[in-house]
Short mmCIF file of C-alpha atoms in Angstrom, two decimals:
data_model
loop_
_atom_site.label_atom_id
_atom_site.label_comp_id
_atom_site.label_asym_id
_atom_site.label_seq_id
_atom_site.Cartn_x
_atom_site.Cartn_y
_atom_site.Cartn_z
CA UNK A 1 0.00 0.00 0.00
CA UNK A 2 1.44 3.36 -0.97
CA UNK A 3 1.84 6.23 1.44
CA UNK A 4 1.21 9.89 0.63
CA UNK A 5 4.73 11.23 1.20
CA UNK A 6 8.26 9.92 1.22
CA UNK A 7 11.86 11.13 1.06
CA UNK A 8 14.62 10.33 -1.41
CA UNK A 9 18.29 11.15 -0.82
CA UNK A 10 20.58 11.63 -3.83
CA UNK A 11 24.27 12.06 -3.12
CA UNK A 12 27.49 11.87 -5.09
CA UNK A 13 28.88 9.51 -2.45
CA UNK A 14 27.20 6.21 -1.63
CA UNK A 15 28.45 6.28 1.97
CA UNK A 16 27.07 9.79 2.50
CA UNK A 17 23.64 8.82 1.14
CA UNK A 18 23.58 5.70 3.30
CA UNK A 19 24.80 7.59 6.38
CA UNK A 20 22.05 10.20 6.10
CA UNK A 21 19.54 7.40 5.47
CA UNK A 22 20.64 5.70 8.72
CA UNK A 23 20.37 8.99 10.62
CA UNK A 24 16.84 9.66 9.35
CA UNK A 25 15.64 6.12 10.04
CA UNK A 26 16.42 6.69 13.74
CA UNK A 27 13.90 9.53 14.00
CA UNK A 28 11.46 8.78 11.19
CA UNK A 29 10.93 5.04 11.32
CA UNK A 30 7.62 5.12 9.40
CA UNK A 31 8.64 7.52 6.63
CA UNK A 32 9.14 5.89 3.22
CA UNK A 33 12.82 6.61 2.71
CA UNK A 34 15.19 5.59 -0.08
CA UNK A 35 18.63 6.71 -1.20
CA UNK A 36 20.98 6.66 -4.17
CA UNK A 37 24.66 7.45 -3.98
CA UNK A 38 27.56 7.43 -6.38
CA UNK A 39 27.85 6.17 -9.92
CA UNK A 40 27.00 2.72 -11.23
CA UNK A 41 30.71 1.89 -10.97
CA UNK A 42 30.91 2.97 -7.32
CA UNK A 43 32.70 6.23 -8.02
CA UNK A 44 31.88 9.80 -7.00
CA UNK A 45 28.98 11.15 -9.06
CA UNK A 46 25.31 10.51 -9.70
CA UNK A 47 23.52 7.71 -11.49
CA UNK A 48 20.24 7.93 -13.37
CA UNK A 49 19.65 4.20 -12.83
CA UNK A 50 20.33 4.31 -9.09
CA UNK A 51 18.06 7.32 -8.59
CA UNK A 52 15.30 5.76 -10.72
CA UNK A 53 15.54 2.57 -8.65
CA UNK A 54 15.30 4.59 -5.42
CA UNK A 55 12.17 6.30 -6.76
CA UNK A 56 10.60 2.99 -7.74
CA UNK A 57 11.42 1.41 -4.37
CA UNK A 58 9.98 4.32 -2.40
CA UNK A 59 6.45 3.45 -1.18
CA UNK A 60 5.20 7.03 -1.45
CA UNK A 61 3.14 8.67 -4.18
CA UNK A 62 4.76 12.08 -3.61
CA UNK A 63 8.50 12.09 -2.97
CA UNK A 64 10.48 14.95 -1.49
CA UNK A 65 13.91 14.60 -3.13
CA UNK A 66 17.03 16.06 -1.52
CA UNK A 67 20.44 16.24 -3.18
CA UNK A 68 23.98 17.23 -2.26
CA UNK A 69 25.30 18.87 -5.47
CA UNK A 70 24.00 20.31 -8.73
CA UNK A 71 24.55 17.33 -11.00
CA UNK A 72 22.54 15.15 -8.62
CA UNK A 73 19.75 17.71 -8.99
CA UNK A 74 20.01 17.50 -12.79
CA UNK A 75 19.81 13.71 -12.61
CA UNK A 76 16.77 13.96 -10.31
CA UNK A 77 15.14 16.29 -12.85
CA UNK A 78 15.70 13.75 -15.64
CA UNK A 79 14.30 10.93 -13.50
CA UNK A 80 11.26 12.99 -12.55
CA UNK A 81 10.43 13.44 -16.23
CA UNK A 82 10.59 9.68 -16.83
CA UNK A 83 8.47 8.32 -13.98
CA UNK A 84 4.84 8.39 -12.90
CA UNK A 85 5.43 9.43 -9.30
CA UNK A 86 5.33 13.03 -8.17
CA UNK A 87 8.88 14.09 -7.31
CA UNK A 88 9.44 17.42 -5.60
CA UNK A 89 13.10 18.39 -5.79
CA UNK A 90 13.82 20.51 -2.74
CA UNK A 91 16.58 23.12 -2.79
CA UNK A 92 17.43 22.84 0.91
CA UNK A 93 20.40 22.01 3.01
CA UNK A 94 20.79 18.27 2.31
CA UNK A 95 20.76 16.80 5.81
CA UNK A 96 18.67 19.42 7.60
CA UNK A 97 16.02 19.53 4.87
CA UNK A 98 15.74 15.76 4.58
CA UNK A 99 15.61 15.40 8.36
CA UNK A 100 12.86 18.02 8.69
CA UNK A 101 10.74 16.49 5.95
CA UNK A 102 11.21 12.93 7.22
CA UNK A 103 10.21 13.75 10.79
CA UNK A 104 7.18 15.76 9.68
CA UNK A 105 6.06 12.97 7.33
CA UNK A 106 6.56 10.46 10.14
CA UNK A 107 4.29 12.62 12.32
CA UNK A 108 1.49 12.53 9.74
CA UNK A 109 1.70 16.18 8.72
CA UNK A 110 0.00 17.52 5.60
CA UNK A 111 1.95 18.89 2.62
CA UNK A 112 1.31 22.52 3.60
CA UNK A 113 2.89 22.01 7.03
CA UNK A 114 5.88 20.18 5.56
CA UNK A 115 6.44 22.87 2.94
CA UNK A 116 6.15 25.64 5.54
CA UNK A 117 8.86 24.07 7.72
CA UNK A 118 11.17 23.56 4.72
CA UNK A 119 10.92 27.20 3.58
CA UNK A 120 13.48 28.62 6.05
CA UNK A 121 15.94 25.88 5.07
CA UNK A 122 15.85 26.67 1.36
CA UNK A 123 19.05 27.70 -0.35
CA UNK A 124 18.67 30.98 -2.18
#
């Protein structure tokens, strides 16, 4: 059964993506949470296939996507054009934004409340 909201982490480093995932799972145990890190070869960078897989594995209909660097954002944009799920790419501090969204989703908050709490964390 799908859930209304989830979080996706996209990082250039697999260990960073996994580390943030572990951190978030401690506080947001019921939030659909997936991650993608590094290239297909295990190097620094982003992977269309890894991000697409993370989207497909996420149980949510609407995914808040957080990224660490610009090319991960570009890859997220390409993935969002190729899938049926609603992906909202959030221009926030990577860890703080993902943490905020995950905890609010875990608490059953509506989209308006989540978006309001993310606004001060946005990078301008």
